[in-house]
Coordinates of C-alpha atoms in Angstrom, one line a residue:
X256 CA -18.5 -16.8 9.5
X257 CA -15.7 -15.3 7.3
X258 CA -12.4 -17.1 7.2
X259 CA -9.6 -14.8 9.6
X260 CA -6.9 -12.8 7.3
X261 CA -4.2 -15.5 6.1
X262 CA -1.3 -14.0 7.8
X263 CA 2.4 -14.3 6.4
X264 CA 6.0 -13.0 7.1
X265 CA 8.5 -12.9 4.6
X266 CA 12.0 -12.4 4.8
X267 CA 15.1 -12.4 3.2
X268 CA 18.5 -13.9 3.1
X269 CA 18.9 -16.4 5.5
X270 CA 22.2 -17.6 5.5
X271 CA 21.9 -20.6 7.9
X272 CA 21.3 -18.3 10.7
X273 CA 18.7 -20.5 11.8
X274 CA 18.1 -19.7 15.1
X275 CA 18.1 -16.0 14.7
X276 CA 15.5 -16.2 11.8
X277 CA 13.1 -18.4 14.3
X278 CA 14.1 -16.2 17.1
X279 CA 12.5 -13.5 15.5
X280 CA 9.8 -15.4 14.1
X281 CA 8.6 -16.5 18.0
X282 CA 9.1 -12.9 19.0
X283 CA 6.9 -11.1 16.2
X284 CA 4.4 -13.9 17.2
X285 CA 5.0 -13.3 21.0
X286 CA 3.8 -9.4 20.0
X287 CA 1.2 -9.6 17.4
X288 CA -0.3 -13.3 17.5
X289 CA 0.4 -16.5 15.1
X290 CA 1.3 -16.3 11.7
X291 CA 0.0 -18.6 8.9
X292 CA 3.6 -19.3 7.3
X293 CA 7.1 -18.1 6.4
X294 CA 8.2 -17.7 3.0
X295 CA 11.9 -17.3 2.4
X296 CA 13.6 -15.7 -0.9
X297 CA 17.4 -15.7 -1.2
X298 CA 20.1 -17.5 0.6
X299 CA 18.5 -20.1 2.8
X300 CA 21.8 -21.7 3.4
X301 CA 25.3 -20.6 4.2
X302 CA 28.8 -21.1 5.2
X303 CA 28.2 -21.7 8.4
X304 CA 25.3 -23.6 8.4
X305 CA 25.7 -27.5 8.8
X306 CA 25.7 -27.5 12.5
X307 CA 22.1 -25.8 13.2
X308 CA 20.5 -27.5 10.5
X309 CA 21.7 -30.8 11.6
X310 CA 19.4 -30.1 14.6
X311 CA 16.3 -28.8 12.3
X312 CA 16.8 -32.1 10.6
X313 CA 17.3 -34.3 13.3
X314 CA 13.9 -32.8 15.0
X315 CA 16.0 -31.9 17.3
X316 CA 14.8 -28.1 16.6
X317 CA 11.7 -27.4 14.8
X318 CA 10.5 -24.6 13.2
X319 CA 7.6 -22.9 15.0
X320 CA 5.2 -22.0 11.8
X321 CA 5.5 -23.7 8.2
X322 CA 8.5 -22.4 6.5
X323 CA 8.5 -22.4 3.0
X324 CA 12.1 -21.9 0.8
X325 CA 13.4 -21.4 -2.5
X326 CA 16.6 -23.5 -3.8
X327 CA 20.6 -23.2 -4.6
X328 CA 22.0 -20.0 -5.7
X329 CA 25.8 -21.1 -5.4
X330 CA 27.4 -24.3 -6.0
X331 CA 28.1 -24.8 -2.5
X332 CA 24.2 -25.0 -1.5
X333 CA 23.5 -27.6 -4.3
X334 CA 24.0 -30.4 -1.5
X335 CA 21.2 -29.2 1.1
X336 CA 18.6 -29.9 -1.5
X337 CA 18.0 -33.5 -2.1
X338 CA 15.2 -33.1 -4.9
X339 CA 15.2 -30.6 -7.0
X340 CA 11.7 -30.9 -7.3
X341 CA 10.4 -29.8 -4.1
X342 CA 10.6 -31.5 -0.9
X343 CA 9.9 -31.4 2.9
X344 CA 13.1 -30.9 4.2
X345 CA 12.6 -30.9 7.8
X346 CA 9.7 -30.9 10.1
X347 CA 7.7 -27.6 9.1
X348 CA 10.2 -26.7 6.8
X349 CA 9.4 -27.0 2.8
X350 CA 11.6 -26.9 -0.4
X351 CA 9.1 -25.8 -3.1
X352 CA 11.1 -26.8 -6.0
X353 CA 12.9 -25.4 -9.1
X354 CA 10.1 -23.8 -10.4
X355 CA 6.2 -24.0 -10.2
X356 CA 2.6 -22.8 -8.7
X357 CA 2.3 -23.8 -4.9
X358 CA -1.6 -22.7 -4.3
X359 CA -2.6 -23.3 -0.6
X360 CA -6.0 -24.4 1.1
X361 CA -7.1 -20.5 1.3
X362 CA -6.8 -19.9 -2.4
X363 CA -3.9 -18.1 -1.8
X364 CA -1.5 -18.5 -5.3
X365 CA 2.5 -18.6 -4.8
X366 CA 4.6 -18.5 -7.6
X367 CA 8.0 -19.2 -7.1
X368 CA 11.4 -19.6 -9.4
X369 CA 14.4 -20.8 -7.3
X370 CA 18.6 -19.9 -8.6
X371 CA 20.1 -17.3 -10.5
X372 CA 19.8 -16.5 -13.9
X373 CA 21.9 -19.0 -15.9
X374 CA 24.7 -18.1 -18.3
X375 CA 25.2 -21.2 -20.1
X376 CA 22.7 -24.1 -21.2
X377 CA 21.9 -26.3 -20.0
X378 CA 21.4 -24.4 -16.1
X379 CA 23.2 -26.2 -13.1
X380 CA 21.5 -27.2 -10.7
X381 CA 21.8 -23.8 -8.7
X382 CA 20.2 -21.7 -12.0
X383 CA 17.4 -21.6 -13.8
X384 CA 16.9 -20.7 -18.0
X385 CA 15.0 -19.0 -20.2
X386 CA 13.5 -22.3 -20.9
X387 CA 12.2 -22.6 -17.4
X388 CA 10.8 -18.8 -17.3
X389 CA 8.9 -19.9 -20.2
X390 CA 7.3 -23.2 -19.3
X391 CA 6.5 -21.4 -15.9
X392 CA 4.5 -18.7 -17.7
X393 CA 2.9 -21.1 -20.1
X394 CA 1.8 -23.3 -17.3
X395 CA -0.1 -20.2 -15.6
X396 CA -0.9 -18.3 -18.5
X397 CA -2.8 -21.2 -20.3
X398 CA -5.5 -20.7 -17.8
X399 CA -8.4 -18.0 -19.4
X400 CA -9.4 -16.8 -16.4
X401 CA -5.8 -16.0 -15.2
X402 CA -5.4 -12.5 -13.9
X403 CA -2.5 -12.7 -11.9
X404 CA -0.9 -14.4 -8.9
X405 CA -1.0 -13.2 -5.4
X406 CA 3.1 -13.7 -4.8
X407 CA 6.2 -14.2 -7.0
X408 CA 9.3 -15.6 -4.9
X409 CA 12.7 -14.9 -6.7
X410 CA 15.7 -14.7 -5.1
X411 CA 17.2 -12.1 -8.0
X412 CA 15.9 -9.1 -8.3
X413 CA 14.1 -8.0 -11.5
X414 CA 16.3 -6.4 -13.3
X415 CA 15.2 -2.4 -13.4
X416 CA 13.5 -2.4 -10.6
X417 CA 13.7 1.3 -10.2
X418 CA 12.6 2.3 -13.2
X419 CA 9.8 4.7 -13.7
X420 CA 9.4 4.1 -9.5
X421 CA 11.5 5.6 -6.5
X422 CA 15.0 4.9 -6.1
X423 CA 16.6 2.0 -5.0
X424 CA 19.8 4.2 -2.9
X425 CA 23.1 2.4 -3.6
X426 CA 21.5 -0.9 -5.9
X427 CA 22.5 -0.3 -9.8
X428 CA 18.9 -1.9 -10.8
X429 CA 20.6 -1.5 -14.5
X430 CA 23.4 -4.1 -13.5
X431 CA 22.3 -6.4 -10.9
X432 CA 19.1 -8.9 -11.5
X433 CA 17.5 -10.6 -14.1
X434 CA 15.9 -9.8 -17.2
X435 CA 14.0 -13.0 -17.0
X436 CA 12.8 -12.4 -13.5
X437 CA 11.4 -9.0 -15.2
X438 CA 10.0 -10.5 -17.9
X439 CA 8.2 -13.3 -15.5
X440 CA 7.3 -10.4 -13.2
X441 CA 5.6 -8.5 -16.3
X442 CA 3.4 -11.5 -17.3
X443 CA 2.4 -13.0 -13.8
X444 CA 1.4 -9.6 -12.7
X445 CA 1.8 -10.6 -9.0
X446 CA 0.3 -8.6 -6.1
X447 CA 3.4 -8.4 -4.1
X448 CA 6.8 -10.0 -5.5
X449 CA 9.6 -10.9 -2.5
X450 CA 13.3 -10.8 -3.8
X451 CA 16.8 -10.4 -1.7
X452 CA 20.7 -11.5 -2.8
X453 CA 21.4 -7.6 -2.5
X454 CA 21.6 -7.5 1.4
X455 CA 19.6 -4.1 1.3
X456 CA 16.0 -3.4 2.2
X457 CA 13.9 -1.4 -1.2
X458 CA 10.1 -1.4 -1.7
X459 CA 9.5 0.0 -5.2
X460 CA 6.0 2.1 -5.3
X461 CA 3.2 0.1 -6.5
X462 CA 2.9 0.2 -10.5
X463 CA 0.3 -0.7 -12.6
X464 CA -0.2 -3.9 -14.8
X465 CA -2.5 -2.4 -17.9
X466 CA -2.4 0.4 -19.9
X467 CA -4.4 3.2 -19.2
X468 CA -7.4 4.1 -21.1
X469 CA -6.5 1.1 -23.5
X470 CA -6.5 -2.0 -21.3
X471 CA -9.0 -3.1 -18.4
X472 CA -7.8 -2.1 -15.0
X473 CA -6.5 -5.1 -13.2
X474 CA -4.7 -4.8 -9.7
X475 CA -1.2 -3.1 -9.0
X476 CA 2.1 -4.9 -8.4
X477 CA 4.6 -4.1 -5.2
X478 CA 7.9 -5.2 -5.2
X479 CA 9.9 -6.0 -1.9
X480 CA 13.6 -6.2 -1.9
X481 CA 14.3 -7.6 1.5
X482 CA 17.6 -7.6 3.5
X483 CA 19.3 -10.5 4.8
X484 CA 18.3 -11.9 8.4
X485 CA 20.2 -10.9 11.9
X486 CA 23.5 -9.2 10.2
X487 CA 25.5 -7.9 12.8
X488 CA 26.8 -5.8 10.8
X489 CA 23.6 -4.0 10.5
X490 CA 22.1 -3.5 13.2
X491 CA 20.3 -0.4 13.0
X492 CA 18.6 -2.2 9.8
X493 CA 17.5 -5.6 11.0
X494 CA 14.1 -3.9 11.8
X495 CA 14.0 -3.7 7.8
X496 CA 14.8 -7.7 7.5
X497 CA 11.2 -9.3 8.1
X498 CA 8.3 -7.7 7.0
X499 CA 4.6 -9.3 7.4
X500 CA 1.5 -9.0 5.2
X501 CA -1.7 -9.8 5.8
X502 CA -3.5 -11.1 3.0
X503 CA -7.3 -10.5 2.8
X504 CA -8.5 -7.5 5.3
X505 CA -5.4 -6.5 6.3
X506 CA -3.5 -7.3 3.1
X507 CA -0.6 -4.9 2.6
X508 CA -0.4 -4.0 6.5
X509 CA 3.6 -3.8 6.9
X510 CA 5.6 -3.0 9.5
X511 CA 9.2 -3.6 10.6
X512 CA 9.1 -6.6 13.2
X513 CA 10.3 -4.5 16.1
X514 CA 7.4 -2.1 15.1
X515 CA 3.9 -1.8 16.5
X516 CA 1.0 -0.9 14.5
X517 CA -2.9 -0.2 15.4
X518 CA -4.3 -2.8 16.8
X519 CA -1.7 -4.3 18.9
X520 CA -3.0 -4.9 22.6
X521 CA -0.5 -3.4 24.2
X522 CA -1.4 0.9 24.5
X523 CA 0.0 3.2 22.6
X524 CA 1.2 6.5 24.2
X525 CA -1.6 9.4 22.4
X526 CA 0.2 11.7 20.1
X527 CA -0.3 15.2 20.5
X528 CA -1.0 17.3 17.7
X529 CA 1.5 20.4 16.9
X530 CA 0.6 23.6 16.9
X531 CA 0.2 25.8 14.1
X532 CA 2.8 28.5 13.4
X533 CA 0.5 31.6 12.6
X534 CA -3.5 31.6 12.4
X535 CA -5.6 28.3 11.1
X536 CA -8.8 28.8 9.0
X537 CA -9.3 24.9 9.7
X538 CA -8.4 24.5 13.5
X539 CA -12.1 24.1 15.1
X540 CA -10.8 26.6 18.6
X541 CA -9.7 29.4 15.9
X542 CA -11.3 32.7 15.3
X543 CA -10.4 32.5 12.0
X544 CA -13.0 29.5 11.4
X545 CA -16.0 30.1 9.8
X546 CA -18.4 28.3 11.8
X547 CA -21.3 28.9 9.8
X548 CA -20.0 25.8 7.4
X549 CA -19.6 23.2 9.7
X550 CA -22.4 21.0 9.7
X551 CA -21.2 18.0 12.2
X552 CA -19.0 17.8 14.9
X553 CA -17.3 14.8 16.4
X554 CA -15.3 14.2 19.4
X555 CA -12.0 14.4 17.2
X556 CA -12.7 15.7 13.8
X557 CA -15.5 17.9 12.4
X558 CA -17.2 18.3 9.0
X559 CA -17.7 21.4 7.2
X560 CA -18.8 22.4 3.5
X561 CA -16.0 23.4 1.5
X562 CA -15.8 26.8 0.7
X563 CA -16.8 27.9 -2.9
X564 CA -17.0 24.3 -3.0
X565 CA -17.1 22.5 -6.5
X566 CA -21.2 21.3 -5.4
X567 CA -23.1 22.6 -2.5
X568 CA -22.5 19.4 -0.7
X569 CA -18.8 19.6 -1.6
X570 CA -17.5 18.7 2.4
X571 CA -14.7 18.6 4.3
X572 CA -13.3 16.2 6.8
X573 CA -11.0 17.9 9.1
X574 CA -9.3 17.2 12.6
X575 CA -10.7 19.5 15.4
X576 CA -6.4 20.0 16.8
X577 CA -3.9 20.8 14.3
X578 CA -2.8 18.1 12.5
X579 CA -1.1 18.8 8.7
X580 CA -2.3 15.5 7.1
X581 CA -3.4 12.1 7.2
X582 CA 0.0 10.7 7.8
X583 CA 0.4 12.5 11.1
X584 CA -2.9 11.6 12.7
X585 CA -2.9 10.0 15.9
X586 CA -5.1 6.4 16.1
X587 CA -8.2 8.3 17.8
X588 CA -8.7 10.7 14.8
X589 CA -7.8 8.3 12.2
X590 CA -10.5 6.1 13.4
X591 CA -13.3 9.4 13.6
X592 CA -12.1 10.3 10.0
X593 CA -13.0 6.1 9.4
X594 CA -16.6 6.7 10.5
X595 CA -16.8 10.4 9.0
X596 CA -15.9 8.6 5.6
X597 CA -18.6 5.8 6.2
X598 CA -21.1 7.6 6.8
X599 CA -20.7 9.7 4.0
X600 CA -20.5 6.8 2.0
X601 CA -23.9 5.9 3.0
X602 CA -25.1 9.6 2.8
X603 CA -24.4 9.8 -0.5
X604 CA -25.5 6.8 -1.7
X605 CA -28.4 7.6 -0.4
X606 CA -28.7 10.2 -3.1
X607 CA -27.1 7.9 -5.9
X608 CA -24.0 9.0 -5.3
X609 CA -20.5 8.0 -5.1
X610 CA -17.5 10.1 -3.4
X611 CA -14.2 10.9 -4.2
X612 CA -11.8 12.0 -1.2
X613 CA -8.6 14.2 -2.0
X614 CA -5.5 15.5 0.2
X615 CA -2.8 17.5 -1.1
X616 CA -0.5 17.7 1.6
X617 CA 1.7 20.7 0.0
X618 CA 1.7 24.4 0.4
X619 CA -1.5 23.7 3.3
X620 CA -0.9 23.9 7.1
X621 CA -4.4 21.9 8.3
X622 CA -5.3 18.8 6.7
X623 CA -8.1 18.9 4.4
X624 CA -10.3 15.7 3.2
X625 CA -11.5 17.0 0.2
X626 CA -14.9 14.6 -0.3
X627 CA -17.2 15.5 -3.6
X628 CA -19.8 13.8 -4.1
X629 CA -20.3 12.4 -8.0
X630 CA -23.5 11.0 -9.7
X631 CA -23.5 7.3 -9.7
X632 CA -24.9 7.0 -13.2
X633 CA -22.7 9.2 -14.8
X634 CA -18.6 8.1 -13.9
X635 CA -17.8 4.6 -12.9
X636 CA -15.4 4.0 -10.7
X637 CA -12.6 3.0 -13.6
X638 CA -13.9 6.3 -14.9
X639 CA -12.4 8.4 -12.4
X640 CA -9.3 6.7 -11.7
X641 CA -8.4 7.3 -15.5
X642 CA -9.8 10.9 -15.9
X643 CA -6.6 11.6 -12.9
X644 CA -4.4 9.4 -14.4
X645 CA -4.9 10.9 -17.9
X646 CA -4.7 14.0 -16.3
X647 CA -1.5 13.7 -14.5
X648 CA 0.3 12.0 -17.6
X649 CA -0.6 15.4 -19.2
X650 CA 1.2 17.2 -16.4
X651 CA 3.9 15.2 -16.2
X652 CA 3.0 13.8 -12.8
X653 CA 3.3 10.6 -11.7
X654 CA -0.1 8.9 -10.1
X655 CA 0.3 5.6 -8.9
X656 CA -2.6 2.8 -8.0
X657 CA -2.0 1.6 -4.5
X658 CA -4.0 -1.3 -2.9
X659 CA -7.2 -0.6 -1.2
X660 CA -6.0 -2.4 1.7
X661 CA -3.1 -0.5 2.0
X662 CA -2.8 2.1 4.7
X663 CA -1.2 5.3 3.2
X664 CA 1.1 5.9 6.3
X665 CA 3.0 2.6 4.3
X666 CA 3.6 4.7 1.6
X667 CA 5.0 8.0 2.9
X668 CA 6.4 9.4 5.8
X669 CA 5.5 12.7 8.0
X670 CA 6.9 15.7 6.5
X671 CA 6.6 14.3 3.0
X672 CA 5.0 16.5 0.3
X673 CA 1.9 14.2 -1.6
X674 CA -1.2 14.3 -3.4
X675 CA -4.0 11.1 -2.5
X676 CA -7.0 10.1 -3.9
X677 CA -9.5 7.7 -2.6
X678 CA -12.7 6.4 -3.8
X679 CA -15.4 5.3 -1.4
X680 CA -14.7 1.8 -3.0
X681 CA -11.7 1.9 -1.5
X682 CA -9.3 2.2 -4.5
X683 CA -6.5 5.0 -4.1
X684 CA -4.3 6.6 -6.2
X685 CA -0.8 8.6 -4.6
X686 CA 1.6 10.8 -5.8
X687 CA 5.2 11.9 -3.7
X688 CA 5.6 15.5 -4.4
X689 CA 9.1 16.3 -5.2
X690 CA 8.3 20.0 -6.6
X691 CA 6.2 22.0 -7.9
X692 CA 2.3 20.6 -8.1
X693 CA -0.5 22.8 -8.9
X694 CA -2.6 23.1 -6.2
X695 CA -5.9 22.7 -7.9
X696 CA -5.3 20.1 -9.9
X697 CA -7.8 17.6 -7.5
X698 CA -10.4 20.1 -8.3
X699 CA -9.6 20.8 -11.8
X700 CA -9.8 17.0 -12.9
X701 CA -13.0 16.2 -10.9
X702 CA -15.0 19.9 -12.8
X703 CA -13.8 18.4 -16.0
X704 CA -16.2 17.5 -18.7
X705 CA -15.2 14.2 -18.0
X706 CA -16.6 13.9 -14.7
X707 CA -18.9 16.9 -13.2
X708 CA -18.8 19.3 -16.0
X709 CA -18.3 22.2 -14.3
X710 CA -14.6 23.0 -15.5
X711 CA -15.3 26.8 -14.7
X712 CA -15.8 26.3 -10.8
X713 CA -11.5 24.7 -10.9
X714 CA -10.6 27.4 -8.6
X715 CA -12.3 27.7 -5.5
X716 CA -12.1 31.8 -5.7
X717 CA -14.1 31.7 -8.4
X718 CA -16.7 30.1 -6.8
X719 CA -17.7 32.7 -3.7
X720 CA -21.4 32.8 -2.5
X721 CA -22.7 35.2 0.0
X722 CA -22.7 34.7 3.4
X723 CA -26.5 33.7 3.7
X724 CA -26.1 31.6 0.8
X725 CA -24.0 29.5 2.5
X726 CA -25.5 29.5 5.6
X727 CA -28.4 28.3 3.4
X728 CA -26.5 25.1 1.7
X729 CA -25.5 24.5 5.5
X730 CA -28.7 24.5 7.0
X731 CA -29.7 22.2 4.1
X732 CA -26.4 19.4 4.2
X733 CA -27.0 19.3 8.4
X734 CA -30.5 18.0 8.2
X735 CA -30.3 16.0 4.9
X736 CA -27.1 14.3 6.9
X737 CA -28.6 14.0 10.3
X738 CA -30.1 10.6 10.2
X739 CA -26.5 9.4 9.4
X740 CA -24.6 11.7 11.7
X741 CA -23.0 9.2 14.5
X742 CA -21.8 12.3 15.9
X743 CA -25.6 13.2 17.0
X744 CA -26.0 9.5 18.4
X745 CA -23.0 9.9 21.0

């Protein structure tokens, strides 16, 4: 039997506000189940600390999950930490030292670098050096099979963190953080790096960790500015102070701790899809529909061949009610489009084939799951996440590589203008639409000679068959598909 997802919360600055950071902690648990530890960047410590920690070290108070912290960043804090090596500083409650590798019984790999960057040699005891970002990468990197950590824990910032990636609001990323912390960041290549000191909430977009077309693909890196716990001053942000990840499965699944996600026990009230402002070609009910493509249809979401699609079993994944993308879907037809996309996956690699899944959610009123299938000997996976890459540099558009485990609705909120790319291995690729984006590009890089070969079929128009031609490739995709239709087995 597998192991369950290792489950973790992280949050931010602390500033002995004890109780309210282990308030919260029993609450998120009291919602959505035990958590496997807390890991805490920043402040832990604080002005006004002495009196609830006297309890927490007392065992008066004990923390209710294994609490894991980073050291000093002032003068004042020096005092809390008796070693600066790492130490258990209360029951469930664990310094992890200046600097170093803390790898758990799950294989889960935590890198960590406590302080501020220094500005004089040798660093106080609340700092850390150039000296110590060094020996930190030359104890990891030494290792031939390294390819990254899972986490990096820093209580700085990187410095930069904005660039090339979304903005970070009110932060000057050019001023505040540390060039060291970037430069650590850039050679331990960590899946999700957890930062604070800033008191504000920013999660840069995912960026990658090799060069395209010149480097092997590894995995992308996220990194989490988080806010400071239970500030009454902002209130209307704690939601944005903790943040949990789970880290196999589930990995990437965040949400503010006030939230609820899919999943949770408790019911979730059915969201009702809006209707459309003028005639749908997509909506299943419309007269406008051409019926004679659809070649499945579930209780939520129906399939249908693409028209002048780029192959004749070009499909389309589309919600029966009018929904305008993925990122507005309520849980019922997010979990249809789930087995639509499965069972496509096993459709086609039935055939030897692999599929690539598109949405552009710009200048279209119905979502559209663009799915085209692509020979398995001729494009590798790596293939076709470089061919829309190399593509997009060439445009001047910015395609990121997001997790597989990471839901999209993470990403981007309703209303937002994007272009998404999935593979049926579960890799995805995202791009935030700020203005213009031309609107066949997902066609246009998948007919290049790169991939299909069939550059001259880019634009859909071009591509129109008669009626009983299509009727034909219909007729043919429904019976070919039937043995893995789960809609026919309801």
């Amino acid at each position: 039997m597998a192991a369950p997802p290792l489950r973790v919360l992280a949050c931010g600055d602390v500033e002995g506000r004890l109780e309210a950071l282990f308030g919260r902690v029993r609450a998120i648990q009291g919602k959505s189940g035990r958590f496997d530890m807390l890991l805490c960047v920043g402040s832990f410590f604080g002005s006004a600390s002495e009196a609830e920690w006297a309890e927490y070290r007392s065992g008066a108070k004990k923390a209710p999950i294994p609490t894991y912290i980073l050291g000093a960043n002032d003068p004042e804090a020096v005092s809390y930490f008796p070693d600066v090596n790492g130490c258990e500083m209360a029951e469930n409650i664990t310094y992890l030292g200046r600097r170093g590798l803390y790898s758990g019984a799950s294989g889960l790999q935590i890198a960590y670098l406590s302080g501020t960057e220094a500005q004089q040699e040798p660093a106080p005891a609340y700092s850390f050096s150039a000296k110590d970002v060094a020996e930190l990468k030359t104890s990891l990197l030494a290792t031939p099979s390294f390819r990254g950590v899972d986490i990096l824990l820093t209580s700085p910032w990187p410095r930069g963190a904005e660039t090339f990636g979304n903005s970070a609001g009110e932060i000057d990323t050019k001023r505040c953080g540390s060039k060291l912390i970037s430069d650590l960041a850039a050679s331990l290549k960590p899946r999700y790096h957890f930062a604070a000191l800033e008191k504000a909430y920013y999660e840069r977009l995912p960026y990658r960790n090799h060069t395209v077309l010149q480097e092997s693909p590894r995995h992308v890196s996220r990194f989490i500015a988080l806010a400071e716990v239970g500030n009454a001053a902002k209130k209307k942000e704690e939601a944005a102070c903790q943040f949990f990840f789970d880290l196999k499965k589930q990995q990437g699944r965040k949400r503010p701790s006030g939230g609820r996600e899919r999943g949770d026990s408790q019911p979730q009230q059915a969201k009702r899809p809006a209707q459309p402002t003028g005639p749908c070609w997509f909506c299943l009910a419309s007269p406008e529909v051409e019926k004679h493509l659809v070649v499945s249809i579930g209780t939520h979401c129906y399939l249908a061949l693409a028209k002048g699609g780029l192959l004749p079993d070009h499909v389309l994944i589309l919600p029966i009610g009018h929904y305008q993308s993925v990122v507005d879907l309520s849980p019922d037809v997010v979990e249809e489009v789930t087995k639509y996309k499965a069972a496509l996956k096993e459709f086609f690699r039935s055939k030897g084939k692999r599929y690539v899944l598109f949405e552009r959610n710009y200048r279209s009123q119905h979502l559209q799951l663009q799915v085209v299938p692509v020979p398995l000997d001729q494009c590798t996976p790596e293939d076709i996440k470089e061919s829309f890459i190399a593509q997009a540099q060439e445009q001047q558009i910015e395609l990121s590589e997001i997790p597989e485990h990471t839901d999209i609705t993470q990403v981007v909120q309703p209303g937002t203008p994007y272009f998404y790319v999935e593979l049926d291995t579960g890799e995805k690729l995202f791009h935030r639409i700020r203005g213009r984006f031309p609107l066949h590009f997902g066609r246009e890089v998948l007919a290049s000679e790169a991939l299909l070969g069939v550059p001259q079929r880019a634009d859909w128009r071009q591509c129109a068959a008669e009626r009983s031609e299509e009727e034909a490739q219909a007729r043919a995709f429904r019976r070919d598909f039937q043995p893995f239709d789960f809609a026919l087995r309801a």
